[in-house]
Amino acid sequence: MKKTGFLAIVGRPNVGKSTLLNALLGEKISIVSKKPQTTRNRITGILTRGENQFVFLDTPGMHKPKTSLGAYMVKAINGAVADVDGAILVADADREPGDIEKRLLEKLKSLDLPVILALNKTDLSSPAHIARSIAAYSGLTEFAAVAPMAALKNDGVDILLAEAEKLLPEGEWIFPEDELTDQPERQIASEVIREKILRTCDDEIPHGCAVVIEEFSEGRDLLKIRAEIYCERQSHKRILIGKNGSNLKTIGTYAREDLEKFFGVKIYLDLWVRVRENWRDKPAAVVDFGYRPKDD
Ligand SMILES: Nc1nc2c(ncn2[C@@H]2O[C@H](COP(=O)(O)OP(=O)(O)OP(=O)(O)O)[C@@H](O)[C@H]2O)c(=O)[nH]1
Ligand SMILES: [Mg+2]
């Protein structure tokens, strides 16, 4: 009997939700960085194994939005949990539940969703701290399962998957069995470039960047991608480009390597930097840059 289910991966920023999604799929489809608020969209990851099709929804980290972009991100979380069969709450194994976790749990409870607690980054914690976290979380609600793990080390992810399987309802698969994601190729390209910006620039700059793919044309053995990186200030543009274009070149080199791996073809990557002042506060610009509410 075939089973198919949707599971939302939720939690505060930077706890390892996207790392977990990639570990579950064994492929990198969601970008990861050391900085909080890396993920901005709902990212779908599909895993078909045996009779089961898991459709995981990675979400932005839950936070108090301060910009139009932030409001969009929180909407993406609420949209993701609205119509799923269960949720995976990812939290830091070393930390007791805070307001964000409590509020998320209340929301999931109001939707009557079974919740698996994934206590991540156990490699940075100790058995005593993990036990303390489990006790604190268990006092809040009844979890379908509690899975301590280290997504980055692929440790405990199989146990989580076995627990997730129990939440899948019977039903026909929705996606072809070799499909990995429903993200359009342009979005994947723009996300990979954004990841390299997050990894090469400090603090506020990457959070104020959006990447728009202006050209995506497939030649016989070459894929041409032209992307515009929008930042919020002239001074940010200078830093993004770097001395003699050195920083932009680094971003381009790393992005091209990843994109060639993902698409399996040679890539010509052309990057441009532009300024759109304070775009994160402007609802129209947020939409322009691809952050459009999904109606499903
Ligand atoms: N040590 C350790 N680091 C981890 C683990 N899982 C994730 N990380 C790191 O934690 C950081 C954040 O990971 P992400 O997967 O981007 O976190 P996220 O929850 O998706 O973050 P947002 O998208 O910002 O909400 C990255 O530097 C990861 O490498 C883990 O099990 N152990
Ligand atoms: Mg993420």
mmCIF file of C-alpha atoms and ligand atoms in Angstrom:
data_model
loop_
_atom_site.group_PDB
_atom_site.id
_atom_site.type_symbol
_atom_site.label_atom_id
_atom_site.label_comp_id
_atom_site.label_asym_id
_atom_site.label_seq_id
_atom_site.Cartn_x
_atom_site.Cartn_y
_atom_site.Cartn_z
ATOM 1 C CA MET A 1 0.000 0.000 0.000
ATOM 2 C CA LYS A 2 1.450 3.332 -1.069
ATOM 3 C CA LYS A 3 1.781 6.174 1.414
ATOM 4 C CA THR A 4 2.208 9.872 0.742
ATOM 5 C CA GLY A 5 2.439 12.702 3.196
ATOM 6 C CA PHE A 6 3.432 16.315 3.627
ATOM 7 C CA LEU A 7 5.650 17.219 6.561
ATOM 8 C CA ALA A 8 6.633 20.784 7.447
ATOM 9 C CA ILE A 9 10.071 21.423 8.946
ATOM 10 C CA VAL A 10 9.798 24.373 11.320
ATOM 11 C CA GLY A 11 11.839 26.076 14.014
ATOM 12 C CA ARG A 12 13.717 29.232 14.920
ATOM 13 C CA PRO A 13 16.379 30.573 12.526
ATOM 14 C CA ASN A 14 19.726 28.779 12.280
ATOM 15 C CA VAL A 15 18.800 25.542 14.092
ATOM 16 C CA GLY A 16 19.574 23.393 11.028
ATOM 17 C CA LYS A 17 16.236 22.939 9.241
ATOM 18 C CA SER A 18 17.710 23.204 5.756
ATOM 19 C CA THR A 19 20.666 21.017 6.729
ATOM 20 C CA LEU A 20 18.147 18.415 7.883
ATOM 21 C CA LEU A 21 16.180 18.601 4.637
ATOM 22 C CA ASN A 22 19.374 18.070 2.626
ATOM 23 C CA ALA A 23 20.403 15.181 4.884
ATOM 24 C CA LEU A 24 16.983 13.540 4.505
ATOM 25 C CA LEU A 25 17.202 13.766 0.713
ATOM 26 C CA GLY A 26 20.913 13.001 0.442
ATOM 27 C CA GLU A 27 21.104 15.952 -1.977
ATOM 28 C CA LYS A 28 21.555 19.622 -1.438
ATOM 29 C CA ILE A 29 18.439 21.464 -2.480
ATOM 30 C CA SER A 30 18.076 24.015 0.298
ATOM 31 C CA ILE A 31 20.784 26.567 0.943
ATOM 32 C CA VAL A 32 22.586 26.614 4.278
ATOM 33 C CA SER A 33 24.688 29.226 6.037
ATOM 34 C CA LYS A 34 26.015 30.121 9.454
ATOM 35 C CA LYS A 35 23.796 33.187 9.498
ATOM 36 C CA PRO A 36 20.215 33.138 10.756
ATOM 37 C CA GLN A 37 17.397 33.814 8.264
ATOM 38 C CA THR A 38 19.050 32.060 5.378
ATOM 39 C CA THR A 39 15.895 30.427 4.009
ATOM 40 C CA ARG A 40 13.294 32.902 2.726
ATOM 41 C CA ASN A 41 10.862 30.646 0.901
ATOM 42 C CA ARG A 42 9.117 27.398 1.471
ATOM 43 C CA ILE A 43 11.388 24.810 -0.161
ATOM 44 C CA THR A 44 9.909 21.467 -1.131
ATOM 45 C CA GLY A 45 12.044 18.343 -0.896
ATOM 46 C CA ILE A 46 10.634 15.053 -2.165
ATOM 47 C CA LEU A 47 11.881 11.676 -0.997
ATOM 48 C CA THR A 48 10.419 8.518 -2.508
ATOM 49 C CA ARG A 49 11.563 5.358 -0.807
ATOM 50 C CA GLY A 50 9.989 1.923 -1.059
ATOM 51 C CA GLU A 51 6.261 2.467 -0.931
ATOM 52 C CA ASN A 52 6.548 5.878 0.685
ATOM 53 C CA GLN A 53 6.646 9.375 -0.681
ATOM 54 C CA PHE A 54 7.655 12.067 1.808
ATOM 55 C CA VAL A 55 7.103 15.664 0.784
ATOM 56 C CA PHE A 56 9.133 17.791 3.188
ATOM 57 C CA LEU A 57 8.563 21.539 3.354
ATOM 58 C CA ASP A 58 11.570 23.468 4.608
ATOM 59 C CA THR A 59 10.548 26.857 5.955
ATOM 60 C CA PRO A 60 12.185 30.136 6.987
ATOM 61 C CA GLY A 61 13.151 30.418 10.642
ATOM 62 C CA MET A 62 10.300 31.741 12.773
ATOM 63 C CA HIS A 63 11.018 35.275 13.969
ATOM 64 C CA LYS A 64 9.288 38.575 14.650
ATOM 65 C CA PRO A 65 9.158 40.238 11.243
ATOM 66 C CA LYS A 66 10.522 43.777 10.960
ATOM 67 C CA THR A 67 10.351 44.220 7.182
ATOM 68 C CA SER A 68 8.005 43.345 4.315
ATOM 69 C CA LEU A 69 10.395 40.529 3.447
ATOM 70 C CA GLY A 70 10.189 39.253 7.046
ATOM 71 C CA ALA A 71 6.391 39.349 6.897
ATOM 72 C CA TYR A 72 6.527 37.320 3.685
ATOM 73 C CA MET A 73 8.818 34.777 5.372
ATOM 74 C CA VAL A 74 6.499 34.305 8.342
ATOM 75 C CA LYS A 75 3.574 33.938 5.935
ATOM 76 C CA ALA A 76 5.528 31.203 4.187
ATOM 77 C CA ILE A 77 5.801 29.311 7.500
ATOM 78 C CA ASN A 78 2.098 29.667 8.240
ATOM 79 C CA GLY A 79 1.246 28.614 4.694
ATOM 80 C CA ALA A 80 3.440 25.529 4.990
ATOM 81 C CA VAL A 81 1.875 24.254 8.204
ATOM 82 C CA ALA A 82 -1.676 24.957 7.068
ATOM 83 C CA ASP A 83 -2.061 21.828 5.020
ATOM 84 C CA VAL A 84 0.351 19.120 6.100
ATOM 85 C CA ASP A 85 0.073 15.739 7.755
ATOM 86 C CA GLY A 86 2.621 16.497 10.430
ATOM 87 C CA ALA A 87 5.454 18.750 11.481
ATOM 88 C CA ILE A 88 9.078 18.345 12.462
ATOM 89 C CA LEU A 89 10.066 20.950 15.021
ATOM 90 C CA VAL A 90 13.813 21.422 14.824
ATOM 91 C CA ALA A 91 15.431 22.870 17.926
ATOM 92 C CA ASP A 92 18.863 23.183 19.404
ATOM 93 C CA ALA A 93 19.553 20.144 21.600
ATOM 94 C CA ASP A 94 21.527 22.320 23.974
ATOM 95 C CA ARG A 95 18.760 24.825 24.627
ATOM 96 C CA GLU A 96 15.540 24.613 26.532
ATOM 97 C CA PRO A 97 12.404 25.738 24.696
ATOM 98 C CA GLY A 98 12.044 29.487 24.293
ATOM 99 C CA ASP A 99 9.142 31.684 23.256
ATOM 100 C CA ILE A 100 9.525 30.853 19.585
ATOM 101 C CA GLU A 101 9.297 27.111 20.173
ATOM 102 C CA LYS A 102 6.390 27.523 22.571
ATOM 103 C CA ARG A 103 4.455 29.640 20.116
ATOM 104 C CA LEU A 104 5.171 27.278 17.249
ATOM 105 C CA LEU A 105 3.980 24.339 19.339
ATOM 106 C CA GLU A 106 0.768 26.179 20.199
ATOM 107 C CA LYS A 107 0.163 26.867 16.537
ATOM 108 C CA LEU A 108 0.777 23.217 15.583
ATOM 109 C CA LYS A 109 -1.503 22.095 18.387
ATOM 110 C CA SER A 110 -4.289 24.390 17.177
ATOM 111 C CA LEU A 111 -3.974 22.699 13.793
ATOM 112 C CA ASP A 112 -4.100 19.303 15.489
ATOM 113 C CA LEU A 113 -0.852 18.213 13.867
ATOM 114 C CA PRO A 114 1.367 15.425 15.169
ATOM 115 C CA VAL A 115 4.835 16.825 15.897
ATOM 116 C CA ILE A 116 8.209 15.142 15.891
ATOM 117 C CA LEU A 117 10.794 16.977 17.939
ATOM 118 C CA ALA A 118 14.201 16.949 16.251
ATOM 119 C CA LEU A 119 16.803 18.033 18.795
ATOM 120 C CA ASN A 120 19.648 18.974 16.499
ATOM 121 C CA LYS A 121 23.353 19.698 16.883
ATOM 122 C CA THR A 122 23.843 17.003 19.513
ATOM 123 C CA ASP A 123 27.515 17.051 18.490
ATOM 124 C CA LEU A 124 27.751 20.431 20.219
ATOM 125 C CA SER A 125 25.858 19.325 23.312
ATOM 126 C CA SER A 126 26.253 16.828 26.147
ATOM 127 C CA PRO A 127 24.049 13.921 27.247
ATOM 128 C CA ALA A 128 23.076 15.870 30.372
ATOM 129 C CA HIS A 129 21.998 18.924 28.387
ATOM 130 C CA ILE A 130 20.139 16.804 25.847
ATOM 131 C CA ALA A 131 18.285 15.051 28.682
ATOM 132 C CA ARG A 132 17.436 18.435 30.192
ATOM 133 C CA SER A 133 16.037 19.653 26.866
ATOM 134 C CA ILE A 134 13.990 16.500 26.364
ATOM 135 C CA ALA A 135 12.497 16.884 29.845
ATOM 136 C CA ALA A 136 11.662 20.554 29.259
ATOM 137 C CA TYR A 137 10.043 19.898 25.886
ATOM 138 C CA SER A 138 8.119 16.885 27.126
ATOM 139 C CA GLY A 139 6.461 19.113 29.722
ATOM 140 C CA LEU A 140 4.990 21.267 26.961
ATOM 141 C CA THR A 141 3.137 18.802 24.798
ATOM 142 C CA GLU A 142 2.951 15.198 23.724
ATOM 143 C CA PHE A 143 5.291 14.582 20.792
ATOM 144 C CA ALA A 144 4.795 11.835 18.236
ATOM 145 C CA ALA A 145 8.510 11.173 18.746
ATOM 146 C CA VAL A 146 11.644 12.844 20.064
ATOM 147 C CA ALA A 147 14.754 12.394 17.955
ATOM 148 C CA PRO A 148 18.130 13.745 19.084
ATOM 149 C CA MET A 149 20.363 14.124 16.050
ATOM 150 C CA ALA A 150 23.193 15.913 14.300
ATOM 151 C CA ALA A 151 21.934 16.673 10.790
ATOM 152 C CA LEU A 152 25.321 17.984 9.709
ATOM 153 C CA LYS A 153 26.937 14.643 10.564
ATOM 154 C CA ASN A 154 23.991 12.646 9.242
ATOM 155 C CA ASP A 155 23.674 11.199 12.714
ATOM 156 C CA GLY A 156 20.194 10.141 13.830
ATOM 157 C CA VAL A 157 18.549 11.274 10.594
ATOM 158 C CA ASP A 158 17.512 7.685 9.739
ATOM 159 C CA ILE A 159 15.734 7.388 13.095
ATOM 160 C CA LEU A 160 13.871 10.610 12.407
ATOM 161 C CA LEU A 161 12.877 9.314 8.985
ATOM 162 C CA ALA A 162 11.538 6.077 10.502
ATOM 163 C CA GLU A 163 9.408 8.159 12.873
ATOM 164 C CA ALA A 164 8.278 10.421 10.028
ATOM 165 C CA GLU A 165 7.134 7.379 8.082
ATOM 166 C CA LYS A 166 4.612 6.619 10.806
ATOM 167 C CA LEU A 167 2.911 9.950 10.105
ATOM 168 C CA LEU A 168 2.301 9.281 6.408
ATOM 169 C CA PRO A 169 -1.291 8.559 5.448
ATOM 170 C CA GLU A 170 -2.109 5.989 2.796
ATOM 171 C CA GLY A 171 -2.427 7.504 -0.627
ATOM 172 C CA GLU A 172 -1.084 7.664 -4.147
ATOM 173 C CA TRP A 173 2.184 9.447 -4.791
ATOM 174 C CA ILE A 174 1.878 13.008 -5.985
ATOM 175 C CA PHE A 175 5.262 13.410 -7.659
ATOM 176 C CA PRO A 176 7.211 11.164 -10.037
ATOM 177 C CA GLU A 177 9.494 8.941 -7.966
ATOM 178 C CA ASP A 178 12.742 10.508 -9.212
ATOM 179 C CA GLU A 179 11.649 14.087 -8.575
ATOM 180 C CA LEU A 180 13.621 15.889 -5.888
ATOM 181 C CA THR A 181 11.938 19.258 -5.655
ATOM 182 C CA ASP A 182 9.300 21.390 -7.295
ATOM 183 C CA GLN A 183 11.517 24.472 -7.230
ATOM 184 C CA PRO A 184 11.906 25.987 -10.670
ATOM 185 C CA GLU A 185 15.460 25.842 -12.050
ATOM 186 C CA ARG A 186 15.739 29.622 -11.975
ATOM 187 C CA GLN A 187 14.944 29.669 -8.283
ATOM 188 C CA ILE A 188 17.579 27.032 -7.585
ATOM 189 C CA ALA A 189 20.133 29.108 -9.481
ATOM 190 C CA SER A 190 19.215 32.275 -7.624
ATOM 191 C CA GLU A 191 19.358 30.497 -4.247
ATOM 192 C CA VAL A 192 22.810 29.030 -4.923
ATOM 193 C CA ILE A 193 24.124 32.501 -5.753
ATOM 194 C CA ARG A 194 22.508 33.925 -2.617
ATOM 195 C CA GLU A 195 24.157 31.216 -0.539
ATOM 196 C CA LYS A 196 27.586 32.265 -1.804
ATOM 197 C CA ILE A 197 26.799 35.885 -0.913
ATOM 198 C CA LEU A 198 25.815 34.752 2.586
ATOM 199 C CA ARG A 199 29.079 32.886 2.873
ATOM 200 C CA THR A 200 31.401 35.592 1.547
ATOM 201 C CA CYS A 201 29.906 38.799 2.976
ATOM 202 C CA ASP A 202 29.362 39.909 6.528
ATOM 203 C CA ASP A 203 26.323 40.744 8.546
ATOM 204 C CA GLU A 204 23.704 42.985 7.036
ATOM 205 C CA ILE A 205 24.846 42.814 3.412
ATOM 206 C CA PRO A 206 23.569 39.341 2.499
ATOM 207 C CA HIS A 207 20.331 39.889 4.380
ATOM 208 C CA GLY A 208 19.698 42.879 2.123
ATOM 209 C CA CYS A 209 20.463 40.973 -1.063
ATOM 210 C CA ALA A 210 18.077 39.454 -3.556
ATOM 211 C CA VAL A 211 19.131 37.587 -6.669
ATOM 212 C CA VAL A 212 17.059 37.835 -9.825
ATOM 213 C CA ILE A 213 17.782 35.575 -12.785
ATOM 214 C CA GLU A 214 17.497 37.676 -15.931
ATOM 215 C CA GLU A 215 18.577 35.044 -18.398
ATOM 216 C CA PHE A 216 18.580 31.260 -18.252
ATOM 217 C CA SER A 217 19.288 29.905 -21.684
ATOM 218 C CA GLU A 218 20.328 26.392 -22.531
ATOM 219 C CA GLY A 219 22.741 25.974 -25.379
ATOM 220 C CA ARG A 220 23.900 22.606 -26.670
ATOM 221 C CA ASP A 221 26.527 22.043 -24.017
ATOM 222 C CA LEU A 222 26.428 25.266 -22.071
ATOM 223 C CA LEU A 223 23.899 26.861 -19.774
ATOM 224 C CA LYS A 224 24.021 30.629 -19.689
ATOM 225 C CA ILE A 225 22.807 32.266 -16.513
ATOM 226 C CA ARG A 226 22.734 36.032 -16.091
ATOM 227 C CA ALA A 227 21.814 37.156 -12.610
ATOM 228 C CA GLU A 228 21.348 40.521 -10.996
ATOM 229 C CA ILE A 229 22.194 40.884 -7.348
ATOM 230 C CA TYR A 230 20.176 43.654 -5.736
ATOM 231 C CA CYS A 231 21.524 45.184 -2.563
ATOM 232 C CA GLU A 232 20.213 48.000 -0.427
ATOM 233 C CA ARG A 233 23.035 50.546 -0.532
ATOM 234 C CA GLN A 234 25.768 51.919 -2.761
ATOM 235 C CA SER A 235 28.296 51.076 -0.034
ATOM 236 C CA HIS A 236 27.069 47.464 -0.038
ATOM 237 C CA LYS A 237 27.461 47.327 -3.788
ATOM 238 C CA ARG A 238 31.110 48.346 -3.472
ATOM 239 C CA ILE A 239 31.743 45.627 -0.898
ATOM 240 C CA LEU A 240 29.901 42.996 -2.928
ATOM 241 C CA ILE A 241 32.004 43.761 -5.976
ATOM 242 C CA GLY A 242 35.249 44.090 -3.996
ATOM 243 C CA LYS A 243 38.589 45.458 -5.088
ATOM 244 C CA ASN A 244 38.930 44.983 -8.830
ATOM 245 C CA GLY A 245 35.850 42.783 -8.744
ATOM 246 C CA SER A 246 37.566 40.204 -6.545
ATOM 247 C CA ASN A 247 34.625 39.482 -4.232
ATOM 248 C CA LEU A 248 32.103 39.136 -7.034
ATOM 249 C CA LYS A 249 34.530 36.817 -8.763
ATOM 250 C CA THR A 250 34.723 34.594 -5.673
ATOM 251 C CA ILE A 251 30.910 34.505 -5.407
ATOM 252 C CA GLY A 252 30.725 33.621 -9.107
ATOM 253 C CA THR A 253 33.347 30.885 -8.935
ATOM 254 C CA TYR A 254 31.731 29.093 -5.985
ATOM 255 C CA ALA A 255 28.243 29.485 -7.426
ATOM 256 C CA ARG A 256 29.314 28.164 -10.819
ATOM 257 C CA GLU A 257 30.925 25.093 -9.230
ATOM 258 C CA ASP A 258 27.732 24.240 -7.343
ATOM 259 C CA LEU A 259 25.471 24.959 -10.298
ATOM 260 C CA GLU A 260 27.539 22.806 -12.636
ATOM 261 C CA LYS A 261 27.263 19.964 -10.145
ATOM 262 C CA PHE A 262 23.520 20.434 -9.799
ATOM 263 C CA PHE A 263 22.614 20.891 -13.458
ATOM 264 C CA GLY A 264 25.318 18.567 -14.795
ATOM 265 C CA VAL A 265 26.391 20.942 -17.581
ATOM 266 C CA LYS A 266 29.004 23.626 -18.082
ATOM 267 C CA ILE A 267 27.765 26.996 -16.967
ATOM 268 C CA TYR A 268 28.520 30.509 -18.062
ATOM 269 C CA LEU A 269 27.605 32.730 -15.154
ATOM 270 C CA ASP A 270 27.292 36.461 -15.567
ATOM 271 C CA LEU A 271 26.728 38.441 -12.353
ATOM 272 C CA TRP A 272 25.724 42.091 -11.999
ATOM 273 C CA VAL A 273 25.223 44.119 -8.841
ATOM 274 C CA ARG A 274 22.533 46.773 -8.569
ATOM 275 C CA VAL A 275 21.110 48.924 -5.798
ATOM 276 C CA ARG A 276 17.445 49.145 -4.825
ATOM 277 C CA GLU A 277 17.384 51.168 -1.635
ATOM 278 C CA ASN A 278 15.707 49.530 1.347
ATOM 279 C CA TRP A 279 13.849 47.101 -0.882
ATOM 280 C CA ARG A 280 13.080 44.778 2.025
ATOM 281 C CA ASP A 281 10.699 47.423 3.372
ATOM 282 C CA LYS A 282 8.895 47.829 0.066
ATOM 283 C CA PRO A 283 6.171 45.263 -0.560
ATOM 284 C CA ALA A 284 6.277 45.807 -4.352
ATOM 285 C CA ALA A 285 10.043 45.269 -4.511
ATOM 286 C CA VAL A 286 9.757 42.150 -2.344
ATOM 287 C CA VAL A 287 7.284 40.739 -4.875
ATOM 288 C CA ASP A 288 9.470 41.887 -7.803
ATOM 289 C CA PHE A 289 12.367 39.910 -6.429
ATOM 290 C CA GLY A 290 10.392 36.686 -6.447
ATOM 291 C CA TYR A 291 8.955 36.581 -2.930
ATOM 292 C CA ARG A 292 5.367 36.073 -3.987
ATOM 293 C CA PRO A 293 2.860 34.513 -1.660
ATOM 294 C CA LYS A 294 1.866 31.014 -2.804
ATOM 295 C CA ASP A 295 -1.834 30.334 -2.797
ATOM 296 C CA ASP A 296 -1.439 26.611 -2.169
HETATM 297 N N1 LIG B 1 27.585 21.426 14.611
HETATM 298 C C1 LIG B 1 26.482 21.320 13.893
HETATM 299 N N2 LIG B 1 26.105 22.302 13.087
HETATM 300 C C2 LIG B 1 24.963 22.162 12.371
HETATM 301 C C3 LIG B 1 24.162 20.992 12.451
HETATM 302 N N3 LIG B 1 23.105 21.161 11.637
HETATM 303 C C4 LIG B 1 23.249 22.370 11.057
HETATM 304 N N4 LIG B 1 24.372 22.984 11.492
HETATM 305 C C5 LIG B 1 24.892 24.302 11.104
HETATM 306 O O1 LIG B 1 23.992 25.314 11.552
HETATM 307 C C6 LIG B 1 24.006 26.424 10.645
HETATM 308 C C7 LIG B 1 22.590 26.742 10.205
HETATM 309 O O2 LIG B 1 22.103 25.686 9.405
HETATM 310 P P1 LIG B 1 20.844 25.857 8.437
HETATM 311 O O3 LIG B 1 20.503 24.503 7.933
HETATM 312 O O4 LIG B 1 21.098 26.942 7.437
HETATM 313 O O5 LIG B 1 19.755 26.351 9.499
HETATM 314 P P2 LIG B 1 18.239 26.770 9.241
HETATM 315 O O6 LIG B 1 17.460 26.346 10.438
HETATM 316 O O7 LIG B 1 17.777 26.286 7.921
HETATM 317 O O8 LIG B 1 18.370 28.353 9.233
HETATM 318 P P3 LIG B 1 17.352 29.456 8.585
HETATM 319 O O9 LIG B 1 17.130 29.094 7.160
HETATM 320 O O10 LIG B 1 18.115 30.723 8.742
HETATM 321 O O11 LIG B 1 16.118 29.445 9.421
HETATM 322 C C8 LIG B 1 24.925 26.024 9.486
HETATM 323 O O12 LIG B 1 26.199 26.592 9.714
HETATM 324 C C9 LIG B 1 24.963 24.500 9.594
HETATM 325 O O13 LIG B 1 26.157 23.943 9.070
HETATM 326 C C10 LIG B 1 24.595 19.935 13.316
HETATM 327 O O14 LIG B 1 23.993 18.876 13.449
HETATM 328 N N5 LIG B 1 25.748 20.158 14.015
HETATM 329 MG MG MG B 2 17.099 27.292 6.245
#
